């Protein structure tokens, strides 16, 4: 049973790496600024999922706090960037 | 009472979050969480929106259950479209839905549900006609979308937040 | 690299495996949308899949695994899923509004530019 879970963990890490690569491609190529912000937001989310998977594979509950912090920071930074695109300044 | 405990729902959710974060039911954590749940809503009270309250909680639960199944269904639909459909066959369009819902909290809940459902993104409410502008990923029938949103989502929200079941 | 516990009962291992595979595939599909589709308004629908469905799958897998190992319910992963489900719609809506606003401004500028050009006398 442990083997099955190991294979699944490796598979999901590989898939999440590919997903981060897709976000990276859009982040570099994206023609408009909003494409880049969207790609960055998705990259944060996928990184958060990756850390959750790492937490399962190392068997440590500590990774949960890192994932929660990453989700928090990602949300705030996306909001700031979107506000900047909308108005040209973050705090009016 | 109202001054000391402005929003009981916020207090309860704060203490639940505190206990979940600390993963314990010890007396010290309960006391600390209770203190936070008592103090924070008092300072947040000026931010609160007046006049919105949940009138029919069971309708809210039914709405949430319905939207959860809808999210799963449209997840599968949208991923099938992304994987197998040619790009030029995609019919992505903006549509307009006339809304009767006026309550601010109800509109916020509606926007969260619509944005969580893959395939639809809320753009904005046009201020002069009070129409909702919406972007749909793969539009096949505009009248169906308008009907679904009005009957499945807006009608329960009007019941929950405005109380009048039309 | 992966250090799993020695004996994992099958009733944990099989659902966790299924959840992990489903979640990672859905996340990958959602980000493929970012690469494949031609317009921004189409691309914005992709991450919604990975955020709602993918996060739920991974959070459930993590909860199930740690609850089964520790023999007590581990519920604090629910915070992540609640937080992500509440915040993702807000950022999607703000991004959409920013994109629409910027496109409108660009077409407006373009129209002004064109009309200014056409109103100029040909000799100038």
CSV table of C-alpha atoms in Angstrom, one decimal:
chain,number,residue,atom,x,y,z
A,1,UNK,CA,0.0,0.0,0.0
A,2,UNK,CA,2.9,2.3,0.8
A,3,UNK,CA,4.2,1.7,-2.8
A,4,UNK,CA,0.9,2.8,-4.3
A,5,UNK,CA,0.9,6.0,-2.3
A,6,UNK,CA,4.5,6.7,-3.2
A,7,UNK,CA,3.8,6.4,-6.9
A,8,UNK,CA,0.7,8.7,-6.5
A,9,UNK,CA,2.8,11.3,-4.7
A,10,UNK,CA,5.5,11.3,-7.3
A,11,UNK,CA,2.9,11.5,-10.0
A,12,UNK,CA,1.1,14.5,-8.5
A,13,UNK,CA,4.4,16.3,-7.8
A,14,UNK,CA,5.2,15.8,-11.5
A,15,UNK,CA,1.8,17.1,-12.6
A,16,UNK,CA,2.1,20.1,-10.3
A,17,UNK,CA,5.5,20.9,-11.7
A,18,UNK,CA,4.2,20.8,-15.2
A,19,UNK,CA,1.3,23.1,-14.1
A,20,UNK,CA,3.8,25.6,-12.7
A,21,UNK,CA,5.7,25.4,-16.0
A,22,UNK,CA,2.5,26.3,-17.9
A,23,UNK,CA,2.0,29.3,-15.6
A,24,UNK,CA,5.6,30.3,-16.1
A,25,UNK,CA,5.2,30.2,-19.9
A,26,UNK,CA,2.2,32.5,-19.7
A,27,UNK,CA,4.0,34.7,-17.2
A,28,UNK,CA,6.9,35.2,-19.6
A,29,UNK,CA,5.0,35.3,-22.9
A,30,UNK,CA,1.8,37.1,-21.8
A,31,UNK,CA,1.1,40.0,-24.2
A,32,UNK,CA,-0.8,42.1,-21.7
A,33,UNK,CA,-0.2,42.9,-18.0
A,34,UNK,CA,-3.4,41.2,-16.9
A,35,UNK,CA,-2.2,37.9,-18.4
A,36,UNK,CA,0.9,38.1,-16.3
A,37,UNK,CA,-1.0,38.9,-13.1
A,38,UNK,CA,-3.4,36.0,-13.8
A,39,UNK,CA,-0.4,33.7,-14.4
A,40,UNK,CA,1.3,34.8,-11.2
A,41,UNK,CA,-1.9,34.3,-9.2
A,42,UNK,CA,-2.3,30.7,-10.5
A,43,UNK,CA,1.4,30.1,-9.9
A,44,UNK,CA,1.0,31.0,-6.2
A,45,UNK,CA,-2.0,28.7,-6.0
A,46,UNK,CA,-0.2,25.8,-7.6
A,47,UNK,CA,2.8,26.3,-5.4
A,48,UNK,CA,0.5,26.2,-2.4
A,49,UNK,CA,-0.9,22.9,-3.6
A,50,UNK,CA,2.7,21.6,-4.1
A,51,UNK,CA,3.6,22.4,-0.5
A,52,UNK,CA,0.5,20.5,0.7
A,53,UNK,CA,1.7,17.5,-1.3
A,54,UNK,CA,5.2,17.9,0.2
A,55,UNK,CA,3.6,17.9,3.6
A,56,UNK,CA,1.9,14.6,2.9
A,57,UNK,CA,5.1,13.0,1.5
A,58,UNK,CA,7.2,14.1,4.5
A,59,UNK,CA,4.5,13.3,6.9
A,60,UNK,CA,4.8,16.6,8.7
A,61,UNK,CA,1.9,18.8,9.7
A,62,UNK,CA,4.1,21.9,9.8
A,63,UNK,CA,3.8,22.4,6.0
A,64,UNK,CA,0.2,23.3,6.5
A,65,UNK,CA,1.1,26.6,8.1
A,66,UNK,CA,3.4,27.5,5.2
A,67,UNK,CA,0.6,26.7,2.7
A,68,UNK,CA,-1.9,28.9,4.6
A,69,UNK,CA,0.6,31.7,4.6
A,70,UNK,CA,1.3,31.4,0.9
A,71,UNK,CA,-2.4,31.5,0.2
A,72,UNK,CA,-2.8,34.6,2.3
A,73,UNK,CA,0.1,36.5,0.7
A,74,UNK,CA,-0.9,35.4,-2.8
A,75,UNK,CA,-4.4,36.8,-2.3
A,76,UNK,CA,-3.2,40.1,-1.0
A,77,UNK,CA,-0.6,40.6,-3.7
A,78,UNK,CA,-3.1,39.7,-6.5
A,79,UNK,CA,-5.5,42.2,-5.1
A,80,UNK,CA,-2.9,44.9,-5.0
A,81,UNK,CA,-1.8,44.2,-8.6
A,82,UNK,CA,-5.3,44.1,-9.9
A,83,UNK,CA,-6.1,47.4,-8.1
A,84,UNK,CA,-2.9,48.8,-9.6
A,85,UNK,CA,-4.1,47.8,-13.1
A,86,UNK,CA,-7.5,49.2,-12.5
A,87,UNK,CA,-6.6,52.6,-11.1
A,88,UNK,CA,-2.9,53.1,-11.5
A,89,UNK,CA,-2.2,53.2,-7.8
A,90,UNK,CA,-2.8,50.8,-5.0
A,91,UNK,CA,-4.0,53.0,-2.1
A,92,UNK,CA,-6.0,56.1,-3.1
B,1,UNK,CA,-25.9,43.4,24.5
B,2,UNK,CA,-26.0,44.7,21.0
B,3,UNK,CA,-23.1,47.0,21.7
B,4,UNK,CA,-21.0,44.4,23.4
B,5,UNK,CA,-21.6,41.6,20.9
B,6,UNK,CA,-22.3,43.4,17.5
B,7,UNK,CA,-22.3,40.3,15.3
B,8,UNK,CA,-22.6,36.9,16.9
B,9,UNK,CA,-22.0,35.1,13.7
B,10,UNK,CA,-18.6,36.7,13.3
B,11,UNK,CA,-17.7,35.9,16.9
B,12,UNK,CA,-18.6,32.3,16.5
B,13,UNK,CA,-16.6,31.9,13.3
B,14,UNK,CA,-13.6,33.7,14.8
B,15,UNK,CA,-13.5,31.3,17.8
B,16,UNK,CA,-13.9,28.3,15.5
B,17,UNK,CA,-11.0,29.5,13.3
B,18,UNK,CA,-8.8,30.1,16.4
B,19,UNK,CA,-9.5,26.6,17.7
B,20,UNK,CA,-8.9,25.0,14.3
B,21,UNK,CA,-5.6,26.8,14.0
B,22,UNK,CA,-4.4,25.7,17.4
B,23,UNK,CA,-5.9,22.2,17.1
B,24,UNK,CA,-6.9,22.0,20.7
B,25,UNK,CA,-9.9,22.4,23.0
B,26,UNK,CA,-7.8,23.3,26.0
B,27,UNK,CA,-9.3,25.9,28.4
B,28,UNK,CA,-6.5,28.4,27.8
B,29,UNK,CA,-7.1,28.3,24.0
B,30,UNK,CA,-10.8,28.6,24.6
B,31,UNK,CA,-10.3,31.7,26.8
B,32,UNK,CA,-7.9,33.3,24.4
B,33,UNK,CA,-10.1,32.6,21.4
B,34,UNK,CA,-13.1,33.9,23.3
B,35,UNK,CA,-11.3,37.1,24.1
B,36,UNK,CA,-10.4,37.6,20.4
B,37,UNK,CA,-13.9,36.7,19.3
B,38,UNK,CA,-15.3,39.3,21.8
B,39,UNK,CA,-12.8,42.2,21.0
B,40,UNK,CA,-12.4,41.9,17.2
B,41,UNK,CA,-16.1,42.3,16.3
B,42,UNK,CA,-16.3,45.5,18.4
B,43,UNK,CA,-13.6,47.1,16.4
B,44,UNK,CA,-15.0,45.8,13.1
B,45,UNK,CA,-18.5,47.1,13.9
B,46,UNK,CA,-18.1,50.3,11.9
B,47,UNK,CA,-17.2,48.3,8.8
B,48,UNK,CA,-20.3,46.1,9.0
B,49,UNK,CA,-23.1,46.5,6.5
B,50,UNK,CA,-26.4,47.5,8.2
B,51,UNK,CA,-29.6,45.8,7.5
B,52,UNK,CA,-28.6,42.5,5.9
B,53,UNK,CA,-29.4,39.5,7.8
B,54,UNK,CA,-30.1,35.9,6.9
B,55,UNK,CA,-33.8,35.2,7.2
B,56,UNK,CA,-34.1,31.6,6.0
B,57,UNK,CA,-30.9,29.6,6.8
B,58,UNK,CA,-32.3,26.4,5.3
B,59,UNK,CA,-32.7,28.0,1.9
B,60,UNK,CA,-29.1,29.1,2.1
B,61,UNK,CA,-28.0,25.5,2.8
B,62,UNK,CA,-30.0,24.3,-0.2
B,63,UNK,CA,-28.5,27.0,-2.4
B,64,UNK,CA,-25.0,26.1,-1.3
B,65,UNK,CA,-25.6,22.4,-1.9
B,66,UNK,CA,-27.0,23.1,-5.3
B,67,UNK,CA,-24.1,25.4,-6.3
B,68,UNK,CA,-21.6,22.8,-5.1
B,69,UNK,CA,-23.0,20.2,-7.5
B,70,UNK,CA,-23.1,22.8,-10.2
B,71,UNK,CA,-19.4,23.6,-9.6
B,72,UNK,CA,-18.4,20.0,-9.9
B,73,UNK,CA,-20.5,19.5,-13.1
B,74,UNK,CA,-19.2,22.6,-14.8
B,75,UNK,CA,-15.6,21.7,-13.8
B,76,UNK,CA,-15.9,18.5,-15.8
B,77,UNK,CA,-17.6,20.3,-18.7
B,78,UNK,CA,-14.9,23.0,-18.9
B,79,UNK,CA,-12.0,20.6,-18.6
B,80,UNK,CA,-13.5,18.6,-21.4
B,81,UNK,CA,-13.8,21.7,-23.5
B,82,UNK,CA,-10.2,22.7,-22.8
B,83,UNK,CA,-8.8,19.3,-23.7
B,84,UNK,CA,-10.8,18.3,-26.7
B,85,UNK,CA,-12.5,21.3,-28.4
B,86,UNK,CA,-10.8,23.3,-31.2
B,87,UNK,CA,-10.3,26.9,-30.3
B,88,UNK,CA,-12.3,28.5,-33.0
B,89,UNK,CA,-15.3,26.5,-32.1
B,90,UNK,CA,-15.4,28.2,-28.7
B,91,UNK,CA,-18.2,30.7,-28.4
B,92,UNK,CA,-17.0,33.0,-25.5
B,93,UNK,CA,-19.3,35.9,-25.1
B,94,UNK,CA,-20.5,38.6,-22.7
B,95,UNK,CA,-24.1,38.3,-21.7
B,96,UNK,CA,-26.4,40.6,-19.7
B,97,UNK,CA,-28.7,39.4,-17.0
B,98,UNK,CA,-31.3,41.8,-15.6
B,99,UNK,CA,-31.3,41.5,-11.8
B,100,UNK,CA,-34.0,42.2,-9.2
B,101,UNK,CA,-31.8,41.5,-6.2
B,102,UNK,CA,-30.8,44.7,-4.5
B,103,UNK,CA,-29.4,43.6,-1.2
B,104,UNK,CA,-25.6,44.2,-1.0
B,105,UNK,CA,-24.8,41.0,0.9
B,106,UNK,CA,-27.0,39.0,-1.5
B,107,UNK,CA,-25.1,40.5,-4.4
B,108,UNK,CA,-21.8,39.6,-2.9
B,109,UNK,CA,-22.9,36.0,-2.3
B,110,UNK,CA,-24.2,35.8,-5.9
B,111,UNK,CA,-20.8,37.1,-7.2
B,112,UNK,CA,-18.9,34.6,-5.2
B,113,UNK,CA,-21.0,31.7,-6.4
B,114,UNK,CA,-20.9,32.8,-10.0
B,115,UNK,CA,-17.1,33.3,-9.9
B,116,UNK,CA,-16.5,30.0,-8.2
B,117,UNK,CA,-18.4,28.1,-10.9
B,118,UNK,CA,-15.9,27.5,-13.7
B,119,UNK,CA,-17.1,28.8,-17.0
B,120,UNK,CA,-18.7,32.1,-15.8
B,121,UNK,CA,-17.0,35.2,-14.6
B,122,UNK,CA,-18.8,38.2,-13.1
B,123,UNK,CA,-17.7,41.5,-14.8
B,124,UNK,CA,-19.8,44.2,-13.2
B,125,UNK,CA,-23.3,45.5,-12.6
B,126,UNK,CA,-24.2,48.2,-15.0
B,127,UNK,CA,-25.2,51.1,-12.7
B,128,UNK,CA,-28.0,52.7,-14.8
B,129,UNK,CA,-30.0,49.6,-15.8
B,130,UNK,CA,-29.0,47.3,-12.9
B,131,UNK,CA,-28.0,44.6,-15.3
B,132,UNK,CA,-25.3,42.1,-14.5
B,133,UNK,CA,-22.7,41.8,-17.2
B,134,UNK,CA,-21.3,38.3,-17.3
B,135,UNK,CA,-18.6,36.5,-19.3
B,136,UNK,CA,-19.5,32.9,-20.4
B,137,UNK,CA,-16.8,30.5,-21.5
B,138,UNK,CA,-18.9,28.5,-24.0
B,139,UNK,CA,-22.2,30.0,-24.7
B,140,UNK,CA,-24.7,27.7,-26.4
B,141,UNK,CA,-28.0,29.3,-25.4
B,142,UNK,CA,-28.3,32.8,-23.9
B,143,UNK,CA,-31.8,32.4,-22.6
B,144,UNK,CA,-31.0,29.2,-20.8
B,145,UNK,CA,-28.2,31.0,-18.9
B,146,UNK,CA,-30.4,33.9,-17.9
B,147,UNK,CA,-33.1,31.6,-16.8
B,148,UNK,CA,-30.8,29.4,-14.7
B,149,UNK,CA,-29.1,32.3,-13.0
B,150,UNK,CA,-32.4,34.0,-12.2
B,151,UNK,CA,-34.3,30.9,-11.0
B,152,UNK,CA,-31.5,28.9,-9.3
B,153,UNK,CA,-29.4,31.6,-7.8
B,154,UNK,CA,-31.3,34.9,-7.6
B,155,UNK,CA,-34.6,33.6,-6.4
B,156,UNK,CA,-33.2,31.9,-3.3
B,157,UNK,CA,-31.0,34.9,-2.6
B,158,UNK,CA,-34.0,37.2,-2.7
B,159,UNK,CA,-35.8,34.8,-0.3
B,160,UNK,CA,-32.9,34.7,2.0
B,161,UNK,CA,-31.9,38.3,2.2
B,162,UNK,CA,-34.9,40.3,1.3
B,163,UNK,CA,-37.6,38.0,2.8
B,164,UNK,CA,-40.2,38.5,0.1
B,165,UNK,CA,-40.8,35.3,-1.8
B,166,UNK,CA,-42.3,36.4,-5.0
C,1,UNK,CA,13.0,11.8,-0.8
C,2,UNK,CA,9.5,10.5,0.2
C,3,UNK,CA,9.4,9.2,3.8
C,4,UNK,CA,6.1,7.5,4.3
C,5,UNK,CA,5.1,5.6,7.4
C,6,UNK,CA,5.8,1.9,7.3
C,7,UNK,CA,2.3,0.5,7.4
C,8,UNK,CA,-0.6,2.4,5.9
C,9,UNK,CA,-3.9,0.7,5.9
C,10,UNK,CA,-5.6,0.3,2.6
C,11,UNK,CA,-8.7,2.3,3.5
C,12,UNK,CA,-6.5,5.4,3.7
C,13,UNK,CA,-4.1,4.7,0.9
C,14,UNK,CA,-6.6,4.0,-1.9
C,15,UNK,CA,-8.8,7.1,-1.4
C,16,UNK,CA,-5.7,9.3,-0.9
C,17,UNK,CA,-4.2,8.0,-4.1
C,18,UNK,CA,-7.4,8.7,-6.0
C,19,UNK,CA,-7.8,12.2,-4.6
C,20,UNK,CA,-4.2,13.0,-5.4
C,21,UNK,CA,-4.4,11.8,-8.9
C,22,UNK,CA,-7.7,13.6,-9.6
C,23,UNK,CA,-6.5,16.8,-8.0
C,24,UNK,CA,-3.2,16.9,-9.9
C,25,UNK,CA,-4.8,16.1,-13.3
C,26,UNK,CA,-7.5,18.8,-12.8
C,27,UNK,CA,-4.9,21.4,-11.8
C,28,UNK,CA,-2.8,20.5,-14.8
C,29,UNK,CA,-5.8,20.9,-17.1
C,30,UNK,CA,-6.7,24.3,-15.5
C,31,UNK,CA,-3.2,25.6,-16.2
C,32,UNK,CA,-3.1,24.1,-19.7
C,33,UNK,CA,-6.0,26.5,-20.4
C,34,UNK,CA,-3.6,29.4,-19.7
C,35,UNK,CA,-1.2,28.2,-22.4
C,36,UNK,CA,-3.7,26.9,-25.0
C,37,UNK,CA,-6.4,29.5,-25.3
C,38,UNK,CA,-5.9,32.6,-27.4
C,39,UNK,CA,-7.7,35.4,-25.5
C,40,UNK,CA,-7.5,36.7,-22.0
C,41,UNK,CA,-11.2,36.4,-21.4
C,42,UNK,CA,-11.0,32.7,-22.2
C,43,UNK,CA,-7.9,32.1,-20.2
C,44,UNK,CA,-9.4,33.5,-17.0
C,45,UNK,CA,-11.8,30.5,-16.8
C,46,UNK,CA,-9.0,28.0,-16.5
C,47,UNK,CA,-7.6,28.7,-13.0
C,48,UNK,CA,-11.1,28.6,-11.6
C,49,UNK,CA,-11.1,24.9,-12.2
C,50,UNK,CA,-7.8,24.2,-10.5
C,51,UNK,CA,-8.6,26.5,-7.6
C,52,UNK,CA,-12.0,25.1,-6.7
C,53,UNK,CA,-11.7,21.4,-7.6
C,54,UNK,CA,-7.9,20.9,-7.3
C,55,UNK,CA,-7.6,22.6,-3.9
C,56,UNK,CA,-10.6,20.6,-2.5
C,57,UNK,CA,-9.1,17.3,-3.7
C,58,UNK,CA,-5.7,18.0,-2.2
C,59,UNK,CA,-7.1,19.3,1.1
C,60,UNK,CA,-9.3,16.2,1.4
C,61,UNK,CA,-6.3,13.9,0.7
C,62,UNK,CA,-4.2,15.7,3.3
C,63,UNK,CA,-7.0,15.5,5.9
C,64,UNK,CA,-7.6,11.9,5.3
C,65,UNK,CA,-3.9,10.9,5.4
C,66,UNK,CA,-3.1,12.7,8.6
C,67,UNK,CA,-6.4,11.7,10.3
C,68,UNK,CA,-5.7,8.1,9.4
C,69,UNK,CA,-2.1,8.2,10.6
C,70,UNK,CA,-2.6,10.2,13.8
C,71,UNK,CA,-5.8,8.3,14.7
C,72,UNK,CA,-7.5,11.6,15.5
C,73,UNK,CA,-9.3,13.9,13.2
C,74,UNK,CA,-7.1,16.6,11.7
C,75,UNK,CA,-9.5,19.4,10.6
C,76,UNK,CA,-7.3,22.4,10.2
C,77,UNK,CA,-6.8,21.9,6.5
C,78,UNK,CA,-10.4,23.0,6.1
C,79,UNK,CA,-9.2,26.5,6.8
C,80,UNK,CA,-7.2,26.5,3.6
C,81,UNK,CA,-10.1,25.3,1.5
C,82,UNK,CA,-12.5,27.8,3.1
C,83,UNK,CA,-10.0,30.6,2.6
C,84,UNK,CA,-9.2,29.8,-1.0
C,85,UNK,CA,-12.9,29.3,-1.9
C,86,UNK,CA,-13.7,32.7,-0.4
C,87,UNK,CA,-10.8,34.7,-1.9
C,88,UNK,CA,-10.5,33.2,-5.4
C,89,UNK,CA,-13.7,34.7,-6.7
C,90,UNK,CA,-12.7,38.2,-5.4
C,91,UNK,CA,-9.4,38.2,-7.2
C,92,UNK,CA,-11.0,36.8,-10.4
C,93,UNK,CA,-13.6,39.5,-10.4
C,94,UNK,CA,-11.1,42.3,-9.8
C,95,UNK,CA,-8.8,40.9,-12.6
C,96,UNK,CA,-11.7,40.7,-15.0
C,97,UNK,CA,-12.7,44.3,-14.2
C,98,UNK,CA,-9.2,45.5,-14.7
C,99,UNK,CA,-8.9,43.7,-18.0
C,100,UNK,CA,-12.2,45.1,-19.3
C,101,UNK,CA,-11.3,48.6,-18.1
C,102,UNK,CA,-7.9,48.5,-19.8
C,103,UNK,CA,-9.3,47.2,-23.0
C,104,UNK,CA,-12.0,49.9,-23.1
C,105,UNK,CA,-9.4,52.6,-22.4
C,106,UNK,CA,-7.2,51.2,-25.2
C,107,UNK,CA,-9.9,51.2,-27.8
C,108,UNK,CA,-11.0,54.7,-26.7
C,109,UNK,CA,-7.4,56.0,-27.1
C,110,UNK,CA,-7.2,54.3,-30.5
C,111,UNK,CA,-10.4,55.9,-31.6
C,112,UNK,CA,-9.2,59.3,-30.5
C,113,UNK,CA,-5.9,58.8,-32.2
C,114,UNK,CA,-7.6,57.8,-35.5
C,115,UNK,CA,-10.0,60.7,-35.4
C,116,UNK,CA,-7.2,63.1,-34.7
C,117,UNK,CA,-5.3,61.7,-37.6
C,118,UNK,CA,-8.2,61.8,-40.1
C,119,UNK,CA,-9.2,65.4,-39.1
C,120,UNK,CA,-5.7,66.7,-39.9
C,121,UNK,CA,-5.4,68.4,-43.2
C,122,UNK,CA,-3.4,66.3,-45.7
C,123,UNK,CA,-0.8,68.9,-46.2
C,124,UNK,CA,0.3,68.9,-42.5
